[in-house]
Amino acid sequence: MKILMVSAEMAPFAKVGGLADVAAALSRALASRGHDVRVVLPLYGDLDRKAENIRPLKKLPPMSLRVGQQVHDIRFHVRGSTSSAVKIYLVECPTLFDKPGIYTYANGSGFEDSLQRSSLHAQAALLLPRLLDWPVDVIHSHDANAATAILYRQQWYAGRHLPGPAGTLLTIHNLAHQEVHGLDAVETLGMARSQASYPGLLEFHGQLNLLKAGILGADLVNTVSPNYARETTGSSEYGCGLQEILQSRGKEYSGILNGGDYGTWDPTRDKALAANYGPGKLAGKTKCRKALLRELKLSPEDNKPVCGFVGRLVGQKGMDLLLPILGRLADDGFAFALLGTGEQHLEEATKEVASRYPQRIAFVDKFDEALAHRIYAGSDLFLMPSLFEPCGLSQMYSLRYGTPPVVRWTGGLADTVSDAGAESGTGFVFNDSRPESFLAALRRAETMFTDKVRWKDLQAAGMACDFSWDVAAQSYEDLYSKVIKKQSR
Ligand code: ADP
């Protein structure tokens, strides 16, 4: 099949969170199963073109595209070698994409021209099959920013030529990000004003909502775990207001569990680590722990766990459960290696508590891929008290690195981690969203941590988990086949 991925992120060069890992690993898994996969991304201003081997695609000339009242110059580039299994196209547009960052400025506030960026990205993506005369089978859009490609496919290209069936699949990686704008913005999208003035594809509660348009406009819709699919149709809390829109798709909305990218996340050959290790051979993990403590100047008490956290510092990730109990656990001898950037007030609050416990709490407010690997490997426990979690990849990595996760029973965390109380347990699971419940799960972990035999069994059970991309890729193939069938009806 010929698949065009439209995504704002792709690991490792354009990454904010899990979407980047998925765009990269799913594309690779599909390509290795024989599909022709091409990805279109914006060419972000802070990408190092030389280091990333990004160069202009000579066979396509520079051109211009209209977004609202403005005309923008664009040029297609490619990354890597043309012979690589997944072809990556990047859209250069200095007027829109030249600033550093993917969605936000360094201080966390969103770009004011996000709709323009989304529109240009989508237009360029839909142009590509025509320019390359490449009969695309499926346009696979990821999240609200790329949902615009589905909107344009449905509205603009309904009667215009696109080579191939060009069916559409929308994957929702996070329902909380919907790209909501005032009704006037309909002109920026290049759509008729009438589309904004009455409920339909785009309008939602008096505003434009791109994710809603994607959900209603796509041939099929999925999200990234079966449990999150259930949660998001079951309540307004998880559905973020769109639960009825999702329900209206019936069986055309489903959940496919993400895989773990074990090519990148493998402690037996991870180059970022002080030592490598694997199931049954955990001496290397002890070295990683020591190295991490040295690097971050941490000293936990004997027999107390080192707890790692790697993630975006946003409400979703459960910082309001973690911050109130950090001091108490640090007093009790726990150590914490925290890595993340995000909302300013959460960064400040984390900094404040870390400054009170310099030997027990290290907080690094950076995006640092290599340090993330060292934290997954060097910690004894991995913390994910998320309020909601569409799938979550970090818990899959921590399992593979022999670091039992402590998670809230929600979304993909519930699909991937089972409580150590059960025979097949792999981590520590708690239910409600109170700091006390999180604390109780950590206390259970603390007790089990002193029983070295049980702890080894727990690590072994986690390391044996295999959330393979190959399985997920087969499920996506099934969706693609259905999408193509729908288009050819
Ligand atoms: P989400 O997609 O909600 O951010 P996931 O668990 O699916 O959460 O994926 C998060 C990914 O981003 C993981 O690969 C994690 O290691 C990475 N990550 C998050 N914050 C940082 C950071 N500050 N530095 C390095 N990697 C990070």
Coordinates of C-alpha atoms and ligand atoms in Angstrom, one line a residue:
M1 CA 0.0 0.0 0.0
K2 CA 1.1 3.6 -0.5
I3 CA 0.7 5.5 2.7
L4 CA 1.2 9.2 3.2
M5 CA 1.7 10.1 6.9
V6 CA 0.9 13.7 7.9
S7 CA 2.4 14.5 11.2
A8 CA 3.8 17.5 13.0
E9 CA 6.4 15.3 14.8
M10 CA 8.8 12.5 14.0
A11 CA 11.6 11.1 16.2
P12 CA 14.3 11.8 16.7
F13 CA 14.7 15.1 14.9
A14 CA 11.3 16.7 15.5
K15 CA 10.0 15.5 18.9
V16 CA 7.9 16.9 21.7
G17 CA 6.4 13.6 23.0
G18 CA 5.0 10.2 22.0
L19 CA 3.6 11.2 18.7
A20 CA 7.2 11.6 17.4
D21 CA 8.1 8.0 18.4
V22 CA 4.9 6.6 16.9
A23 CA 5.3 8.4 13.6
A24 CA 8.8 7.1 13.3
A25 CA 8.3 3.5 14.5
L26 CA 5.0 2.9 12.8
S27 CA 6.3 4.1 9.5
R28 CA 9.4 1.9 9.8
A29 CA 7.3 -1.1 10.8
L30 CA 5.0 -0.6 7.8
A31 CA 7.9 -0.1 5.4
S32 CA 9.5 -3.3 6.6
R33 CA 6.3 -5.1 5.9
G34 CA 6.6 -4.0 2.3
H35 CA 4.5 -0.8 2.1
D36 CA 5.6 2.5 0.5
V37 CA 5.5 4.9 3.4
R38 CA 6.1 8.7 3.0
V39 CA 6.0 11.2 5.8
V40 CA 5.4 15.0 5.3
L41 CA 6.5 17.4 8.1
P42 CA 7.1 21.1 8.3
L43 CA 10.8 22.1 8.0
Y44 CA 11.2 23.6 11.5
G45 CA 13.5 26.6 11.9
D46 CA 15.7 25.0 14.5
L47 CA 16.4 21.8 12.5
D48 CA 20.1 21.5 11.8
R49 CA 19.9 20.8 8.0
K50 CA 23.5 19.6 7.7
A51 CA 23.5 17.3 10.7
E52 CA 20.1 15.9 9.7
N53 CA 21.0 15.5 6.0
I54 CA 18.1 17.6 4.9
R55 CA 18.4 19.0 1.3
P56 CA 16.1 20.5 -1.3
L57 CA 14.2 18.1 -3.5
K58 CA 15.6 19.2 -6.8
K59 CA 12.9 17.7 -9.1
L60 CA 10.2 19.9 -7.5
P61 CA 10.6 23.6 -8.1
P62 CA 9.9 26.3 -5.5
M63 CA 6.2 27.2 -5.5
S64 CA 3.7 29.3 -3.5
L65 CA 0.6 28.5 -1.5
R66 CA -2.2 30.7 -0.3
V67 CA -3.2 30.6 3.4
G68 CA -6.1 33.0 4.0
Q69 CA -5.1 36.3 2.5
Q70 CA -1.4 35.6 2.4
V71 CA 0.7 33.9 -0.2
H72 CA 3.7 31.9 1.1
D73 CA 6.8 30.6 -0.7
I74 CA 7.5 27.0 -0.1
R75 CA 10.0 24.4 -1.2
F76 CA 10.0 20.6 -0.6
H77 CA 13.1 19.1 1.0
V78 CA 14.0 15.5 1.8
R79 CA 15.8 14.0 4.8
G80 CA 18.3 11.2 4.6
S81 CA 18.9 9.0 1.6
T82 CA 16.3 8.5 -1.1
S83 CA 16.9 4.8 -0.8
S84 CA 15.9 4.6 2.8
A85 CA 12.8 2.6 3.5
V86 CA 10.7 5.5 4.8
K87 CA 10.8 8.7 2.7
I88 CA 10.7 11.9 4.7
Y89 CA 9.6 15.1 3.0
L90 CA 9.9 18.5 4.8
V91 CA 8.1 21.6 3.7
E92 CA 10.2 24.7 3.9
C93 CA 8.2 27.9 4.4
P94 CA 10.3 30.6 6.0
T95 CA 7.3 32.9 6.7
L96 CA 5.6 30.2 8.8
F97 CA 8.0 27.5 9.9
D98 CA 11.3 29.4 10.5
K99 CA 10.9 29.9 14.3
P100 CA 12.3 27.3 16.7
G101 CA 9.7 25.0 18.2
I102 CA 6.9 22.7 17.0
Y103 CA 3.8 24.0 18.8
T104 CA 5.0 26.6 21.3
Y105 CA 7.6 29.2 22.1
A106 CA 10.3 28.3 24.7
N107 CA 8.1 29.7 27.5
G108 CA 5.3 27.2 26.7
S109 CA 2.8 29.6 25.1
G110 CA 1.3 28.4 21.8
F111 CA 2.1 29.9 18.4
E112 CA -0.5 32.5 17.3
D113 CA -0.3 31.3 13.7
S114 CA -0.9 27.6 14.4
L115 CA -3.9 27.5 12.1
Q116 CA -1.8 29.0 9.2
R117 CA 0.9 26.5 9.9
S118 CA -1.5 23.6 9.9
S119 CA -3.2 24.8 6.7
L120 CA 0.0 25.1 4.8
H121 CA 1.3 21.8 6.1
A122 CA -1.9 20.1 5.0
Q123 CA -2.0 21.8 1.6
A124 CA 1.6 20.8 0.9
A125 CA 0.9 17.2 2.0
L126 CA -2.0 16.9 -0.4
L127 CA -0.1 18.4 -3.3
L128 CA 2.7 15.9 -3.0
P129 CA 1.0 12.9 -4.5
R130 CA 0.0 15.0 -7.5
L131 CA 3.5 16.5 -7.9
L132 CA 5.1 13.1 -7.7
D133 CA 2.4 11.4 -9.6
W134 CA 2.2 8.9 -6.8
P135 CA -1.1 7.1 -6.5
V136 CA -1.6 7.3 -2.7
D137 CA -3.9 4.7 -1.1
V138 CA -4.2 6.2 2.4
I139 CA -3.7 9.7 3.9
H140 CA -2.9 9.0 7.5
S141 CA -3.2 12.1 9.6
H142 CA -2.0 12.3 13.2
D143 CA -3.8 14.6 15.7
A144 CA -5.6 17.9 15.4
N145 CA -2.8 19.8 13.5
A146 CA -2.8 17.2 10.7
A147 CA -6.6 16.8 10.7
T148 CA -6.7 19.8 8.3
A149 CA -5.4 17.4 5.6
I150 CA -8.6 15.3 6.1
L151 CA -10.8 18.4 6.0
Y152 CA -9.2 19.5 2.7
R153 CA -9.3 16.0 1.3
Q154 CA -13.0 15.9 2.0
Q155 CA -13.9 19.4 1.0
W156 CA -11.5 20.6 -1.7
Y157 CA -10.5 17.3 -3.2
A158 CA -14.0 15.8 -3.3
G159 CA -14.3 16.6 -7.0
R160 CA -10.6 17.4 -7.8
H161 CA -8.1 14.9 -9.0
L162 CA -5.8 13.1 -6.6
P163 CA -3.9 10.1 -7.9
G164 CA -5.0 6.9 -6.1
P165 CA -8.0 6.3 -3.8
A166 CA -6.6 8.6 -1.2
G167 CA -8.8 7.4 1.7
T168 CA -8.3 9.0 5.1
L169 CA -7.5 7.7 8.6
L170 CA -7.2 10.0 11.6
T171 CA -5.2 8.8 14.6
I172 CA -5.9 10.6 17.8
H173 CA -2.9 10.7 20.1
N174 CA -4.4 13.1 22.5
L175 CA -8.0 14.3 22.6
A176 CA -7.1 17.2 24.8
H177 CA -5.5 19.1 21.9
Q178 CA -8.2 20.0 19.5
E179 CA -7.0 23.2 17.7
V180 CA -10.0 25.4 18.6
H181 CA -10.3 28.9 16.9
G182 CA -12.8 31.7 16.5
L183 CA -15.3 31.4 13.7
D184 CA -13.6 34.1 11.7
A185 CA -10.6 31.8 11.3
V186 CA -12.6 29.9 8.7
E187 CA -11.2 32.3 6.1
T188 CA -7.7 31.4 7.1
L189 CA -8.5 27.8 6.3
G190 CA -9.7 28.9 2.9
M191 CA -13.2 27.5 3.5
A192 CA -16.6 29.1 2.9
R193 CA -18.0 31.3 5.7
S194 CA -21.2 29.3 5.6
Q195 CA -19.2 26.3 6.9
A196 CA -18.6 28.2 10.2
S197 CA -22.0 29.6 10.7
Y198 CA -24.0 26.4 11.4
P199 CA -23.2 23.2 13.1
G200 CA -21.6 20.8 10.8
L201 CA -18.1 19.6 10.1
L202 CA -16.1 22.4 11.6
E203 CA -18.3 24.4 14.0
F204 CA -18.5 23.2 17.6
H205 CA -20.1 25.2 20.3
G206 CA -19.7 28.5 18.5
Q207 CA -16.0 27.9 17.5
L208 CA -14.0 26.1 14.9
N209 CA -12.7 22.8 16.0
L210 CA -10.2 21.0 13.7
L211 CA -10.2 17.8 15.6
K212 CA -14.0 17.5 15.3
A213 CA -13.7 18.1 11.5
G214 CA -11.1 15.3 11.4
I215 CA -13.2 12.9 13.4
L216 CA -16.3 13.5 11.2
G217 CA -14.4 13.8 7.9
A218 CA -12.1 10.8 8.0
D219 CA -13.0 7.5 6.5
L220 CA -12.0 5.9 9.8
V221 CA -10.7 7.1 13.1
N222 CA -8.6 5.4 15.8
T223 CA -6.8 6.2 19.0
V224 CA -3.7 4.7 20.5
S225 CA -5.1 2.2 23.0
P226 CA -8.3 0.2 23.4
N227 CA -8.9 1.5 26.9
Y228 CA -8.6 5.1 25.9
A229 CA -11.1 4.4 23.0
R230 CA -13.6 3.2 25.6
E231 CA -12.9 6.0 28.0
T232 CA -13.2 8.7 25.4
T233 CA -16.7 7.6 24.2
G234 CA -17.8 6.9 27.8
S235 CA -17.5 10.2 29.6
S236 CA -17.1 14.0 28.9
E237 CA -14.1 14.0 31.3
Y238 CA -12.1 11.7 29.0
G239 CA -13.9 12.7 25.8
C240 CA -12.9 16.4 26.4
G241 CA -16.4 17.4 25.1
L242 CA -16.1 15.4 21.8
Q243 CA -17.5 12.1 23.3
E244 CA -20.8 12.3 21.3
I245 CA -18.9 13.1 18.1
L246 CA -16.8 10.0 18.7
Q247 CA -19.8 7.9 19.6
S248 CA -21.4 9.0 16.3
R249 CA -18.7 7.1 14.4
G250 CA -19.8 3.8 16.1
K251 CA -17.5 0.9 15.0
E252 CA -15.6 3.3 12.8
Y253 CA -13.7 4.5 15.9
S254 CA -11.4 2.0 17.5
G255 CA -8.2 1.6 19.7
I256 CA -4.9 0.2 18.5
L257 CA -2.2 -0.1 21.2
N258 CA 1.0 1.6 20.2
G259 CA 4.1 -0.5 20.1
G260 CA 7.4 0.1 21.9
D261 CA 10.2 1.1 19.6
Y262 CA 12.7 -1.6 20.8
G263 CA 15.2 -0.7 18.1
T264 CA 15.8 2.6 19.9
W265 CA 14.9 1.5 23.4
D266 CA 16.9 -1.6 24.2
P267 CA 19.1 -1.8 27.3
T268 CA 21.2 -4.6 25.8
R269 CA 22.7 -2.2 23.2
D270 CA 21.7 1.4 24.2
K271 CA 24.8 3.6 23.6
A272 CA 23.6 6.3 26.0
L273 CA 24.1 4.0 29.1
A274 CA 27.1 3.5 31.3
A275 CA 26.7 -0.2 30.9
N276 CA 24.4 -2.5 28.9
Y277 CA 22.3 -5.2 30.5
G278 CA 19.3 -7.5 29.7
P279 CA 17.0 -10.0 31.2
G280 CA 18.7 -12.2 33.8
K281 CA 21.9 -10.1 33.6
L282 CA 21.2 -7.1 35.6
A283 CA 24.8 -6.2 36.8
G284 CA 24.8 -3.4 34.1
K285 CA 21.7 -1.9 35.6
T286 CA 23.4 -1.5 39.0
K287 CA 26.2 0.4 37.2
C288 CA 23.7 2.6 35.4
R289 CA 22.1 3.4 38.8
K290 CA 25.4 4.4 40.3
A291 CA 26.3 6.5 37.2
L292 CA 22.9 8.2 37.4
L293 CA 23.3 9.0 41.1
R294 CA 26.8 10.4 40.4
E295 CA 25.7 12.5 37.4
L296 CA 22.7 14.0 39.2
K297 CA 24.5 14.2 42.6
L298 CA 21.8 12.1 44.4
S299 CA 22.2 10.0 47.4
P300 CA 19.2 7.9 48.5
E301 CA 19.2 6.0 51.8
D302 CA 20.2 2.3 51.6
N303 CA 17.3 0.1 50.4
K304 CA 15.3 3.1 49.2
P305 CA 14.3 3.4 45.6
V306 CA 15.5 5.9 43.0
C307 CA 12.4 7.1 41.2
G308 CA 12.6 8.4 37.6
F309 CA 10.2 10.7 35.8
V310 CA 10.6 11.7 32.1
G311 CA 7.7 13.7 30.6
R312 CA 6.0 16.9 29.6
L313 CA 5.4 19.0 32.8
V314 CA 1.6 19.4 32.2
G315 CA -1.4 18.7 34.3
Q316 CA -2.1 15.5 32.3
K317 CA 1.0 13.9 33.6
G318 CA -0.2 14.0 37.2
M319 CA 2.3 16.6 38.6
D320 CA -0.4 17.6 41.1
L321 CA -0.2 14.1 42.5
L322 CA 3.5 14.0 42.6
L323 CA 4.5 17.4 43.9
P324 CA 2.6 17.2 47.3
I325 CA 4.3 13.9 48.2
L326 CA 7.9 14.5 46.9
G327 CA 9.2 16.2 50.1
R328 CA 7.7 13.5 52.4
L329 CA 9.4 10.7 50.4
A330 CA 12.7 12.6 50.1
D331 CA 12.6 12.9 53.9
D332 CA 12.2 9.1 54.0
G333 CA 15.3 8.5 51.9
F334 CA 13.8 8.1 48.4
A335 CA 15.7 9.8 45.5
F336 CA 14.1 11.4 42.4
A337 CA 15.5 11.9 39.0
L338 CA 13.0 14.2 37.2
L339 CA 13.4 15.3 33.6
G340 CA 10.8 17.5 31.8
T341 CA 9.8 20.8 30.4
G342 CA 6.4 22.3 30.2
E343 CA 4.1 24.7 32.0
Q344 CA 5.9 27.4 33.8
H345 CA 4.2 27.1 37.2
L346 CA 4.9 23.4 37.3
E347 CA 8.5 23.9 36.4
E348 CA 8.8 26.5 39.1
A349 CA 7.0 24.3 41.7
T350 CA 9.3 21.4 40.9
K351 CA 12.4 23.6 41.0
E352 CA 11.3 24.9 44.4
V353 CA 10.9 21.5 46.0
A354 CA 14.1 20.2 44.4
S355 CA 16.1 23.1 45.8
R356 CA 15.0 22.0 49.3
Y357 CA 16.4 18.5 48.9
P358 CA 19.5 18.8 46.7
Q359 CA 20.7 15.3 47.6
R360 CA 17.4 13.6 47.1
I361 CA 15.7 15.4 44.2
A362 CA 17.3 16.3 40.9
F363 CA 15.2 18.2 38.4
V364 CA 16.5 18.9 34.9
D365 CA 14.3 21.2 33.0
K366 CA 15.5 20.4 29.5
F367 CA 14.6 18.1 26.6
D368 CA 17.5 15.6 26.7
E369 CA 17.0 12.3 24.9
A370 CA 20.3 10.8 26.2
L371 CA 19.5 11.7 29.8
A372 CA 16.0 10.2 29.4
H373 CA 17.6 6.9 28.4
R374 CA 19.9 7.1 31.5
I375 CA 16.9 7.7 33.8
Y376 CA 14.9 4.8 32.4
A377 CA 17.9 2.6 33.0
G378 CA 19.3 4.0 36.3
S379 CA 16.1 4.3 38.2
D380 CA 14.4 1.6 40.4
L381 CA 10.9 2.8 39.8
F382 CA 9.4 4.9 37.0
L383 CA 6.6 7.4 37.9
M384 CA 3.5 7.9 35.7
P385 CA 0.6 9.1 37.8
S386 CA -1.2 10.5 34.7
L387 CA -4.7 11.9 35.0
F388 CA -5.3 10.5 31.5
E389 CA -2.9 8.8 29.2
P390 CA -4.0 7.9 25.6
C391 CA -1.3 5.2 25.4
G392 CA 1.9 6.2 27.1
L393 CA 5.2 5.0 25.8
S394 CA 7.4 5.8 28.8
Q395 CA 5.9 2.9 30.8
M396 CA 6.7 0.5 28.0
Y397 CA 10.3 1.7 27.9
S398 CA 10.7 1.5 31.7
L399 CA 9.4 -2.0 31.6
R400 CA 12.0 -3.0 29.0
Y401 CA 14.7 -1.3 31.1
G402 CA 13.8 -3.4 34.2
T403 CA 12.3 -0.3 36.0
P404 CA 8.8 -1.2 37.3
P405 CA 6.4 1.7 36.6
V406 CA 4.0 3.1 39.2
V407 CA 1.0 4.2 37.2
R408 CA -2.6 5.4 37.5
W409 CA -5.1 2.9 36.1
T410 CA -6.1 4.9 33.1
G411 CA -5.9 4.8 29.3
G412 CA -3.1 2.8 27.8
L413 CA -1.4 2.5 31.2
A414 CA -4.2 0.1 32.2
D415 CA -3.7 -1.8 29.0
T416 CA 0.1 -2.2 29.5
V417 CA 0.9 -2.4 33.3
S418 CA -0.5 -5.0 35.7
D419 CA -0.3 -4.7 39.5
A420 CA 2.4 -6.6 41.3
G421 CA -0.3 -7.9 43.6
A422 CA -1.3 -10.2 40.8
E423 CA 0.7 -13.2 39.7
S424 CA 1.6 -11.7 36.3
G425 CA 2.3 -8.2 37.8
T426 CA 4.7 -5.9 36.2
G427 CA 4.4 -2.6 38.2
F428 CA 2.3 -0.8 40.8
V429 CA -1.2 0.4 39.8
F430 CA -3.5 2.8 41.7
N431 CA -7.0 4.0 40.9
D432 CA -8.1 7.4 41.8
S433 CA -6.4 10.7 41.3
R434 CA -5.5 11.6 44.9
P435 CA -1.8 12.1 46.0
E436 CA -2.5 9.7 48.9
S437 CA -3.4 6.9 46.6
F438 CA -0.2 7.5 44.6
L439 CA 1.7 7.5 47.9
A440 CA 0.1 4.2 49.0
A441 CA 1.3 2.6 45.7
L442 CA 4.8 3.9 46.3
R443 CA 4.8 2.5 49.8
R444 CA 3.9 -0.9 48.4
A445 CA 6.8 -0.6 46.0
E446 CA 9.1 0.5 48.8
T447 CA 8.2 -2.6 50.8
M448 CA 8.7 -5.0 47.8
F449 CA 12.0 -3.2 46.9
T450 CA 13.6 -4.7 50.0
D451 CA 12.7 -8.2 49.0
K452 CA 15.4 -8.7 46.4
V453 CA 14.0 -12.0 45.1
R454 CA 10.5 -10.7 44.5
W455 CA 11.9 -7.6 43.0
K456 CA 14.0 -9.5 40.5
D457 CA 10.9 -11.5 39.5
L458 CA 9.0 -8.3 39.0
Q459 CA 11.8 -6.8 36.8
A460 CA 11.9 -10.0 34.8
A461 CA 8.2 -10.0 34.2
G462 CA 8.4 -6.3 32.9
M463 CA 11.4 -7.0 30.7
A464 CA 9.6 -9.9 29.1
C465 CA 6.6 -7.7 28.0
D466 CA 6.6 -7.3 24.3
F467 CA 4.5 -4.5 22.9
S468 CA 5.6 -5.1 19.4
W469 CA 5.1 -2.6 16.6
D470 CA 4.7 -5.5 14.2
V471 CA 1.4 -6.4 15.8
A472 CA 0.2 -2.8 15.8
A473 CA 1.3 -2.4 12.1
Q474 CA -0.9 -5.4 11.2
S475 CA -3.9 -3.7 12.9
Y476 CA -3.2 -0.5 10.9
E477 CA -3.0 -2.5 7.7
D478 CA -6.5 -3.8 8.5
L479 CA -7.7 -0.2 8.9
Y480 CA -6.0 0.9 5.7
S481 CA -7.7 -1.9 3.8
K482 CA -11.1 -0.8 5.1
V483 CA -10.4 2.8 4.2
I484 CA -9.5 1.9 0.7
K485 CA -12.6 -0.2 0.3
K486 CA -14.7 2.7 1.5
Q487 CA -13.2 5.0 -1.1
S488 CA -13.7 2.6 -3.9
R489 CA -17.4 2.0 -3.1
Ligands
ADP1 P1 3.3 12.0 25.6 O1 3.1 11.6 24.2 O2 2.0 12.3 26.3 O3 4.3 13.1 25.8 P2 4.4 9.4 26.0 O4 4.8 8.6 27.2 O5 3.6 8.7 24.9 O6 3.8 10.7 26.4 O7 5.8 9.8 25.2 C1 6.7 10.6 25.8 C2 8.0 10.5 25.0 O8 8.7 11.8 25.1 C3 8.9 9.5 25.6 O9 9.8 9.0 24.5 C4 9.8 10.3 26.6 O10 11.0 9.7 26.9 C5 9.9 11.6 25.8 N1 10.2 12.8 26.6 C6 9.3 13.6 27.3 N2 9.9 14.6 27.9 C7 11.2 14.5 27.6 C8 12.3 15.3 28.0 N3 12.2 16.4 28.7 N4 13.6 14.9 27.5 C9 13.7 13.7 26.8 N5 12.6 13.0 26.4 C10 11.4 13.3 26.8

